PDB file of N, CA and C in Angstrom:
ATOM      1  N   UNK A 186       0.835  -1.189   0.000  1.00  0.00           N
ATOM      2  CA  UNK A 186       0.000   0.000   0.000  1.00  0.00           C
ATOM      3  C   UNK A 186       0.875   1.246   0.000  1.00  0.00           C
ATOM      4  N   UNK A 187       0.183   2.033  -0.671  1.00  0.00           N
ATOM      5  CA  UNK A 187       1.197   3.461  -0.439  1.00  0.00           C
ATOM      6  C   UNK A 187       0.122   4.630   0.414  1.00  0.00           C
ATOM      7  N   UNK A 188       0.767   5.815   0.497  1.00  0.00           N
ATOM      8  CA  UNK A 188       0.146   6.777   1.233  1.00  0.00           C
ATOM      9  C   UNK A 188       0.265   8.118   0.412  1.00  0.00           C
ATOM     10  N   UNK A 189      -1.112   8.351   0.119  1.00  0.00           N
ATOM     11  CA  UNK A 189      -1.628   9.572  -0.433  1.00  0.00           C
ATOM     12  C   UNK A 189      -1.947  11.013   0.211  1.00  0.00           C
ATOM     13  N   UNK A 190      -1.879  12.182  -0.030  1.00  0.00           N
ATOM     14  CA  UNK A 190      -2.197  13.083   0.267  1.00  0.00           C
ATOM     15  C   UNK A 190      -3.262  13.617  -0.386  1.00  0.00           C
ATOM     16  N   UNK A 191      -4.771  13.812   0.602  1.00  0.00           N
ATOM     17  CA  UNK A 191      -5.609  14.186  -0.701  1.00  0.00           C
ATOM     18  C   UNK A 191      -6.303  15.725   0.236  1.00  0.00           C
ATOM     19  N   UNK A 192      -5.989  16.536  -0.925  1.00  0.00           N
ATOM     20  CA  UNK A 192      -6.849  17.780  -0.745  1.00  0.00           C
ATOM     21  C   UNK A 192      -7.581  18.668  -1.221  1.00  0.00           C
ATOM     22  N   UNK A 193      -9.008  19.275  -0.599  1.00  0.00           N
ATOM     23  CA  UNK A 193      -9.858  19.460  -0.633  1.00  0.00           C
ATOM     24  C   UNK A 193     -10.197  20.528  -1.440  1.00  0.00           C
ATOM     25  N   UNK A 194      -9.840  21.322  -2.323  1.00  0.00           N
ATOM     26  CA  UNK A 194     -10.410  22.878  -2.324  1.00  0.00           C
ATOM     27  C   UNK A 194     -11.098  23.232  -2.957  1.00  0.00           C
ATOM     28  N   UNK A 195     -11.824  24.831  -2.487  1.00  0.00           N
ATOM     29  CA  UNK A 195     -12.760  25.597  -2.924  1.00  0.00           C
ATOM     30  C   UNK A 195     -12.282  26.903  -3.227  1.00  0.00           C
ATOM     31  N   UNK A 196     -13.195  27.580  -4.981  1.00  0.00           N
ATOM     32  CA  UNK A 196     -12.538  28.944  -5.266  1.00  0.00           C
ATOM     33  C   UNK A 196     -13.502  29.590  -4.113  1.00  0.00           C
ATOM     34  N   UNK A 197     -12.445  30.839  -3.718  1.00  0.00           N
ATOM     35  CA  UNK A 197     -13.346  31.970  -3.007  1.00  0.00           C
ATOM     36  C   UNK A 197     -12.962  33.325  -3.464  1.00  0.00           C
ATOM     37  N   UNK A 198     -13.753  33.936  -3.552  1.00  0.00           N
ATOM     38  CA  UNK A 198     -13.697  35.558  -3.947  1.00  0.00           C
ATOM     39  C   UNK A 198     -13.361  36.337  -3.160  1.00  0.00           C
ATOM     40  N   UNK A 199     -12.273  36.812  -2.992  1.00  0.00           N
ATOM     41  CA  UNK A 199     -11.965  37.854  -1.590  1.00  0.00           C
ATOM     42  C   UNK A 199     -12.689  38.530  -1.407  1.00  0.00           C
ATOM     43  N   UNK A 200     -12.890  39.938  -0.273  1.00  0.00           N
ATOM     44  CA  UNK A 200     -13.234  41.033  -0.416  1.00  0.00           C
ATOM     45  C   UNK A 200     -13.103  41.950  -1.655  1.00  0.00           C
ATOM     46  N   UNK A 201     -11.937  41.850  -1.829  1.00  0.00           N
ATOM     47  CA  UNK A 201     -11.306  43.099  -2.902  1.00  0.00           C
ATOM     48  C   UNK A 201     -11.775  42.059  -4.948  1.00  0.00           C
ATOM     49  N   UNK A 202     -12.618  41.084  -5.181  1.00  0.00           N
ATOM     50  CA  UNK A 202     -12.811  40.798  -5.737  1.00  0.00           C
ATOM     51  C   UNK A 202     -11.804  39.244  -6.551  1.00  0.00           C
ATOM     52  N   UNK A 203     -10.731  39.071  -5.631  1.00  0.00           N
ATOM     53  CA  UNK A 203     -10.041  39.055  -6.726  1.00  0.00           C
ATOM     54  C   UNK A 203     -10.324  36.929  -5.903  1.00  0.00           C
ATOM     55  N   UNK A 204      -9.956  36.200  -6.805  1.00  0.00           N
ATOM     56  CA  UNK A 204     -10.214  34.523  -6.941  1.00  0.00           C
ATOM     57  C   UNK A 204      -9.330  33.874  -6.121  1.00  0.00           C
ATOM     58  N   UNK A 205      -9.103  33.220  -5.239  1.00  0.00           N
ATOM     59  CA  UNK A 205      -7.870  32.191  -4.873  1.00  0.00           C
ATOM     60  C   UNK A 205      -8.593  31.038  -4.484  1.00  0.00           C
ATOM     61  N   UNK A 206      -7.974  30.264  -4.059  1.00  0.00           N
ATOM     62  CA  UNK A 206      -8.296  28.850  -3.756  1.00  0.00           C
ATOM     63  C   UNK A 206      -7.927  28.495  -2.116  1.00  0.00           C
ATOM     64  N   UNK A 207      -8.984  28.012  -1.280  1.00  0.00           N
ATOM     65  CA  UNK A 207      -8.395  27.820   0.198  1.00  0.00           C
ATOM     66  C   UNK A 207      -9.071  26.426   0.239  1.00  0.00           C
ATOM     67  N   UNK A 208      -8.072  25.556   1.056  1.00  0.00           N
ATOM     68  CA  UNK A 208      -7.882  24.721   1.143  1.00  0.00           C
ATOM     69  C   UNK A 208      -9.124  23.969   2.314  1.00  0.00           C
ATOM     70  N   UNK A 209      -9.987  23.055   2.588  1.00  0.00           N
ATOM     71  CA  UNK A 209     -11.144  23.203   3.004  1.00  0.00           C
ATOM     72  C   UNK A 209     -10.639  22.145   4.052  1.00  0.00           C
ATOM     73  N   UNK A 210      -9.945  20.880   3.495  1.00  0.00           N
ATOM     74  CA  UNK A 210      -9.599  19.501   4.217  1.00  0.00           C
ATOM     75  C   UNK A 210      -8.305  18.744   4.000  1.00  0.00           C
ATOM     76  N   UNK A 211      -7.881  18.788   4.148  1.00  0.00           N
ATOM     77  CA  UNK A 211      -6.588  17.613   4.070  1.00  0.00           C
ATOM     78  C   UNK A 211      -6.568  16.429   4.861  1.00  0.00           C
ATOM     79  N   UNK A 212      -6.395  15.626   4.228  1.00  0.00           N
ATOM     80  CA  UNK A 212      -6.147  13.989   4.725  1.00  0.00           C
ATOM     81  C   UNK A 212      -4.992  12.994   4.262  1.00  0.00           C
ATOM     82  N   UNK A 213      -4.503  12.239   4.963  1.00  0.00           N
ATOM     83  CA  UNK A 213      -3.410  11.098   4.325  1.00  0.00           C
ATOM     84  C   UNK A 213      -4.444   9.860   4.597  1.00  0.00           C
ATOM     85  N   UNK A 214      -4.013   8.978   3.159  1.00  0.00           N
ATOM     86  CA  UNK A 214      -5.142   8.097   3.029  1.00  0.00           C
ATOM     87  C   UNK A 214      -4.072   6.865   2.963  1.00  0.00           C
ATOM     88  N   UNK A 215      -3.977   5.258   3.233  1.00  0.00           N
ATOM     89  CA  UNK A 215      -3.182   4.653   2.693  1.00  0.00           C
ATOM     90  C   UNK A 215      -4.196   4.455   1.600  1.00  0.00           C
ATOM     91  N   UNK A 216      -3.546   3.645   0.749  1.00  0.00           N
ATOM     92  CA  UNK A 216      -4.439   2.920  -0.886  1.00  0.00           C
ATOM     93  C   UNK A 216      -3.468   2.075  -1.797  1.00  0.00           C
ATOM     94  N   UNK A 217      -4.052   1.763  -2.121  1.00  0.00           N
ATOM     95  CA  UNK A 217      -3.059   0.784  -3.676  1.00  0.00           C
ATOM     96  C   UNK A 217      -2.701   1.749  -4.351  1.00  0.00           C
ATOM     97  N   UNK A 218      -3.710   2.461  -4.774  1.00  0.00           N
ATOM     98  CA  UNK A 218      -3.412   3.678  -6.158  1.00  0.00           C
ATOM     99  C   UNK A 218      -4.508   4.686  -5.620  1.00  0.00           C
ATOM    100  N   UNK A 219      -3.991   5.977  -6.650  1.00  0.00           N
ATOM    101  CA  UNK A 219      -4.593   6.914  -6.515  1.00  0.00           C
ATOM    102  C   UNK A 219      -5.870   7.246  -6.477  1.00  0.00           C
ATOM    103  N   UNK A 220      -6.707   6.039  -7.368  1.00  0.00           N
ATOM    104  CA  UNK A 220      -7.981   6.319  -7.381  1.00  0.00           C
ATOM    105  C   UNK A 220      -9.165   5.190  -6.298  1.00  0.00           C
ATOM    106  N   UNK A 221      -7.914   4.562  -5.592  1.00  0.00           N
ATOM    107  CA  UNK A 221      -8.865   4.301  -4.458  1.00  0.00           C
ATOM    108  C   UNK A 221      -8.295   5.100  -3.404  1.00  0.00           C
ATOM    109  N   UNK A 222      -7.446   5.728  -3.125  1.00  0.00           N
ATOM    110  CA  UNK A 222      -6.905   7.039  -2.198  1.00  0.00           C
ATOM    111  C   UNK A 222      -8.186   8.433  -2.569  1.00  0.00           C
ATOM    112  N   UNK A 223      -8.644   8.194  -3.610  1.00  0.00           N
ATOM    113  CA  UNK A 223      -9.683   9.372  -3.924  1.00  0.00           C
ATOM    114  C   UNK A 223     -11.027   8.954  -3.570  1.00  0.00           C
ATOM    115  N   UNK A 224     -11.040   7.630  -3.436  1.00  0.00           N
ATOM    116  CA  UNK A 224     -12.480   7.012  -3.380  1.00  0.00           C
ATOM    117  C   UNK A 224     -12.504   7.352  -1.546  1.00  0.00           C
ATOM    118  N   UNK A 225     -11.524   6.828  -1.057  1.00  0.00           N
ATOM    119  CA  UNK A 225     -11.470   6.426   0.772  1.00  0.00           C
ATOM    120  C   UNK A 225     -11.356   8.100   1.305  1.00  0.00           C
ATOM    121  N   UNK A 226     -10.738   9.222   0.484  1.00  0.00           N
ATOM    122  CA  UNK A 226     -11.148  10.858   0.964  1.00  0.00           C
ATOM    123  C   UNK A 226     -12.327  11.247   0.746  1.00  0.00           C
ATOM    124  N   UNK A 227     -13.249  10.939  -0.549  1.00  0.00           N
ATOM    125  CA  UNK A 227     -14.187  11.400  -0.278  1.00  0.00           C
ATOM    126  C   UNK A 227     -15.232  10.789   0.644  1.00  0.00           C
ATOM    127  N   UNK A 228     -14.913   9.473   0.598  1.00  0.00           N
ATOM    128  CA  UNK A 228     -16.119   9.298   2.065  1.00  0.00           C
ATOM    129  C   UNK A 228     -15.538   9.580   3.460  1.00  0.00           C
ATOM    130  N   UNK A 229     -14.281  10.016   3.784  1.00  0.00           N
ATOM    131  CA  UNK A 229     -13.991  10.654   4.812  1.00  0.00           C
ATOM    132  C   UNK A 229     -14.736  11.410   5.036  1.00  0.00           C
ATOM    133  N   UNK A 230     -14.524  12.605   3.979  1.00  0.00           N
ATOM    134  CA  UNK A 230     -14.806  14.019   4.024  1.00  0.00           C
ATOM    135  C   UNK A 230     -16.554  14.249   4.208  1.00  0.00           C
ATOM    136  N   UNK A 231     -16.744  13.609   3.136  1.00  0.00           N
ATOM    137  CA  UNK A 231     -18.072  13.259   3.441  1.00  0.00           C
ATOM    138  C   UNK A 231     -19.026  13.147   4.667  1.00  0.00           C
ATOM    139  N   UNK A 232     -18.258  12.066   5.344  1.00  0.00           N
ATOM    140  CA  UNK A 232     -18.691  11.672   6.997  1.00  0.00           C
ATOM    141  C   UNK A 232     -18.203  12.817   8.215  1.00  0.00           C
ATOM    142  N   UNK A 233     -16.985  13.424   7.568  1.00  0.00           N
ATOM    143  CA  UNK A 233     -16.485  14.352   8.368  1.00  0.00           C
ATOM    144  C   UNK A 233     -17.731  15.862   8.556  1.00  0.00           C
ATOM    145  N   UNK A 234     -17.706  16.244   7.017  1.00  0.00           N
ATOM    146  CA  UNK A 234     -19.030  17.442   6.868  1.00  0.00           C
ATOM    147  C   UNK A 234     -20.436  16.708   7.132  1.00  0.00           C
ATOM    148  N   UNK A 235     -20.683  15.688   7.348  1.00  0.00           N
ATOM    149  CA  UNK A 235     -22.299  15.008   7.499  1.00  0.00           C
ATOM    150  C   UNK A 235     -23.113  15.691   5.881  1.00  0.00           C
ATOM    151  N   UNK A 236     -22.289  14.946   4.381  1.00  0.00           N
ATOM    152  CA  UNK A 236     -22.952  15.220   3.469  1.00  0.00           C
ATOM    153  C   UNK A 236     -22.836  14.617   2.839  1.00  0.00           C
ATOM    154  N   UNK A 237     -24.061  14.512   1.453  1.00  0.00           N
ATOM    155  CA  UNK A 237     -23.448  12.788   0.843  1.00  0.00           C
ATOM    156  C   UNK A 237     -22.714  13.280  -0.216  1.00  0.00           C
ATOM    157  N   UNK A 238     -22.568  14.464  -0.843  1.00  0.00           N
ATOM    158  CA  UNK A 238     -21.854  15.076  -2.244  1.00  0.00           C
ATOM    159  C   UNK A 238     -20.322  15.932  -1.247  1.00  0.00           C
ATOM    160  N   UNK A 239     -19.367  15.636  -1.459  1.00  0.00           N
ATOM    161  CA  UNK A 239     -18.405  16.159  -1.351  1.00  0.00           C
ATOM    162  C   UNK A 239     -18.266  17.607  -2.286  1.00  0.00           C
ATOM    163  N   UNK A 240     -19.028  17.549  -3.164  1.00  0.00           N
ATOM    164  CA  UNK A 240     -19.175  18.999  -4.085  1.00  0.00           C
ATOM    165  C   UNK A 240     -19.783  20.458  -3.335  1.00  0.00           C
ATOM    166  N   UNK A 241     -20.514  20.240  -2.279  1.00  0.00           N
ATOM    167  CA  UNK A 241     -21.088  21.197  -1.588  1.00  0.00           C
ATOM    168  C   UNK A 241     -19.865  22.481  -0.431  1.00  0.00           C
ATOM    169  N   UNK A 242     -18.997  21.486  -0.521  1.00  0.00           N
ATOM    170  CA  UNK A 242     -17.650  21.909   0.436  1.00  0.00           C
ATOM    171  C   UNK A 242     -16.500  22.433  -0.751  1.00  0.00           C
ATOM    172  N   UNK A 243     -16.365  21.972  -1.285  1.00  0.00           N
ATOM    173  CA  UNK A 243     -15.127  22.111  -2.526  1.00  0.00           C
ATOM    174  C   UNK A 243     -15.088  21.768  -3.522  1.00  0.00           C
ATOM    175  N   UNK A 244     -14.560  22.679  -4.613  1.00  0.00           N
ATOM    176  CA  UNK A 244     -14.656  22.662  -5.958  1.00  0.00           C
ATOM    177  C   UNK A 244     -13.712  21.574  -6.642  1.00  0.00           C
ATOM    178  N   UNK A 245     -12.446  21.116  -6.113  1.00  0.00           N
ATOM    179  CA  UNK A 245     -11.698  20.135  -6.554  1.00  0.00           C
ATOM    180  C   UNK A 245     -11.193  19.574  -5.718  1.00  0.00           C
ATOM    181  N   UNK A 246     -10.264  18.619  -5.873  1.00  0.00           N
ATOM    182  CA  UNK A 246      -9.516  17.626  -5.101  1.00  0.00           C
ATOM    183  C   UNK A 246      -8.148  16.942  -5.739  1.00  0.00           C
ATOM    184  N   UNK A 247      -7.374  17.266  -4.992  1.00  0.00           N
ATOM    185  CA  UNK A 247      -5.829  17.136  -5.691  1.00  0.00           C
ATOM    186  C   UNK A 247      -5.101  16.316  -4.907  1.00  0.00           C
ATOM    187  N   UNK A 248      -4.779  15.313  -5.697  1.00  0.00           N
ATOM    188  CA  UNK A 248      -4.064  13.721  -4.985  1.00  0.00           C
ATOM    189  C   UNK A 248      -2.506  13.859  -5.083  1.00  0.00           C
ATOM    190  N   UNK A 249      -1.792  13.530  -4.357  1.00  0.00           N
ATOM    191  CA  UNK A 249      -0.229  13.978  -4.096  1.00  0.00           C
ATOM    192  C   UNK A 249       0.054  12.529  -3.497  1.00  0.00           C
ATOM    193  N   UNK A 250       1.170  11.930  -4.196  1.00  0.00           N
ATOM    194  CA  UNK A 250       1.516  10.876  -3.282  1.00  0.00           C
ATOM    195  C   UNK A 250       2.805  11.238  -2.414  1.00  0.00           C
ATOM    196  N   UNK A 251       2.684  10.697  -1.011  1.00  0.00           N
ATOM    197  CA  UNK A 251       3.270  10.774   0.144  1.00  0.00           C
ATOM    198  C   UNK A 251       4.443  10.119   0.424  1.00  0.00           C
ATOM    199  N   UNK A 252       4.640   8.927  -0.833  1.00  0.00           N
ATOM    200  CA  UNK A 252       5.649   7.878  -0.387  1.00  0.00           C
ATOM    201  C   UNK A 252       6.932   8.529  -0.858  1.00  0.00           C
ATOM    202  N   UNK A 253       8.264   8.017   0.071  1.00  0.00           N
ATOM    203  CA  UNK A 253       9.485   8.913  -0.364  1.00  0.00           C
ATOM    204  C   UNK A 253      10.606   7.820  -1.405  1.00  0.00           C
ATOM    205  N   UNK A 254      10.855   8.177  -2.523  1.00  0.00           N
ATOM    206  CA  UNK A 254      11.345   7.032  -3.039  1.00  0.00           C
ATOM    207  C   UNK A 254      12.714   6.395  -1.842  1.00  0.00           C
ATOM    208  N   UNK A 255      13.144   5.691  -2.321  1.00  0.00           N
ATOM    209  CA  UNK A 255      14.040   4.500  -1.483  1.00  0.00           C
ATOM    210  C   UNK A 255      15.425   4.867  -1.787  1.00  0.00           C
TER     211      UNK A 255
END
Protein backbone atom coordinates (compact mmCIF):
# COMPACT_ATOMS: atom_id res chain seq x y z
CA UNK A 1 0.00 0.00 0.00
CA UNK A 2 1.20 3.46 -0.44
CA UNK A 3 0.15 6.78 1.23
CA UNK A 4 -1.63 9.57 -0.43
CA UNK A 5 -2.20 13.08 0.27
CA UNK A 6 -5.61 14.19 -0.70
CA UNK A 7 -6.85 17.78 -0.75
CA UNK A 8 -9.86 19.46 -0.63
CA UNK A 9 -10.41 22.88 -2.32
CA UNK A 10 -12.76 25.60 -2.92
CA UNK A 11 -12.54 28.94 -5.27
CA UNK A 12 -13.35 31.97 -3.01
CA UNK A 13 -13.70 35.56 -3.95
CA UNK A 14 -11.97 37.85 -1.59
CA UNK A 15 -13.23 41.03 -0.42
CA UNK A 16 -11.31 43.10 -2.90
CA UNK A 17 -12.81 40.80 -5.74
CA UNK A 18 -10.04 39.05 -6.73
CA UNK A 19 -10.21 34.52 -6.94
CA UNK A 20 -7.87 32.19 -4.87
CA UNK A 21 -8.30 28.85 -3.76
CA UNK A 22 -8.39 27.82 0.20
CA UNK A 23 -7.88 24.72 1.14
CA UNK A 24 -11.14 23.20 3.00
CA UNK A 25 -9.60 19.50 4.22
CA UNK A 26 -6.59 17.61 4.07
CA UNK A 27 -6.15 13.99 4.72
CA UNK A 28 -3.41 11.10 4.33
CA UNK A 29 -5.14 8.10 3.03
CA UNK A 30 -3.18 4.65 2.69
CA UNK A 31 -4.44 2.92 -0.89
CA UNK A 32 -3.06 0.78 -3.68
CA UNK A 33 -3.41 3.68 -6.16
CA UNK A 34 -4.59 6.91 -6.51
CA UNK A 35 -7.98 6.32 -7.38
CA UNK A 36 -8.86 4.30 -4.46
CA UNK A 37 -6.90 7.04 -2.20
CA UNK A 38 -9.68 9.37 -3.92
CA UNK A 39 -12.48 7.01 -3.38
CA UNK A 40 -11.47 6.43 0.77
CA UNK A 41 -11.15 10.86 0.96
CA UNK A 42 -14.19 11.40 -0.28
CA UNK A 43 -16.12 9.30 2.07
CA UNK A 44 -13.99 10.65 4.81
CA UNK A 45 -14.81 14.02 4.02
CA UNK A 46 -18.07 13.26 3.44
CA UNK A 47 -18.69 11.67 7.00
CA UNK A 48 -16.48 14.35 8.37
CA UNK A 49 -19.03 17.44 6.87
CA UNK A 50 -22.30 15.01 7.50
CA UNK A 51 -22.95 15.22 3.47
CA UNK A 52 -23.45 12.79 0.84
CA UNK A 53 -21.85 15.08 -2.24
CA UNK A 54 -18.41 16.16 -1.35
CA UNK A 55 -19.18 19.00 -4.08
CA UNK A 56 -21.09 21.20 -1.59
CA UNK A 57 -17.65 21.91 0.44
CA UNK A 58 -15.13 22.11 -2.53
CA UNK A 59 -14.66 22.66 -5.96
CA UNK A 60 -11.70 20.14 -6.55
CA UNK A 61 -9.52 17.63 -5.10
CA UNK A 62 -5.83 17.14 -5.69
CA UNK A 63 -4.06 13.72 -4.99
CA UNK A 64 -0.23 13.98 -4.10
CA UNK A 65 1.52 10.88 -3.28
CA UNK A 66 3.27 10.77 0.14
CA UNK A 67 5.65 7.88 -0.39
CA UNK A 68 9.48 8.91 -0.36
CA UNK A 69 11.35 7.03 -3.04
CA UNK A 70 14.04 4.50 -1.48
Amino acid sequence: MSRFIVRFLKNIVGDRGQLFEACQHTTDVDAHDEAEALRLAKQQFCALRAVGDWTLHADRVEVKSADFPS
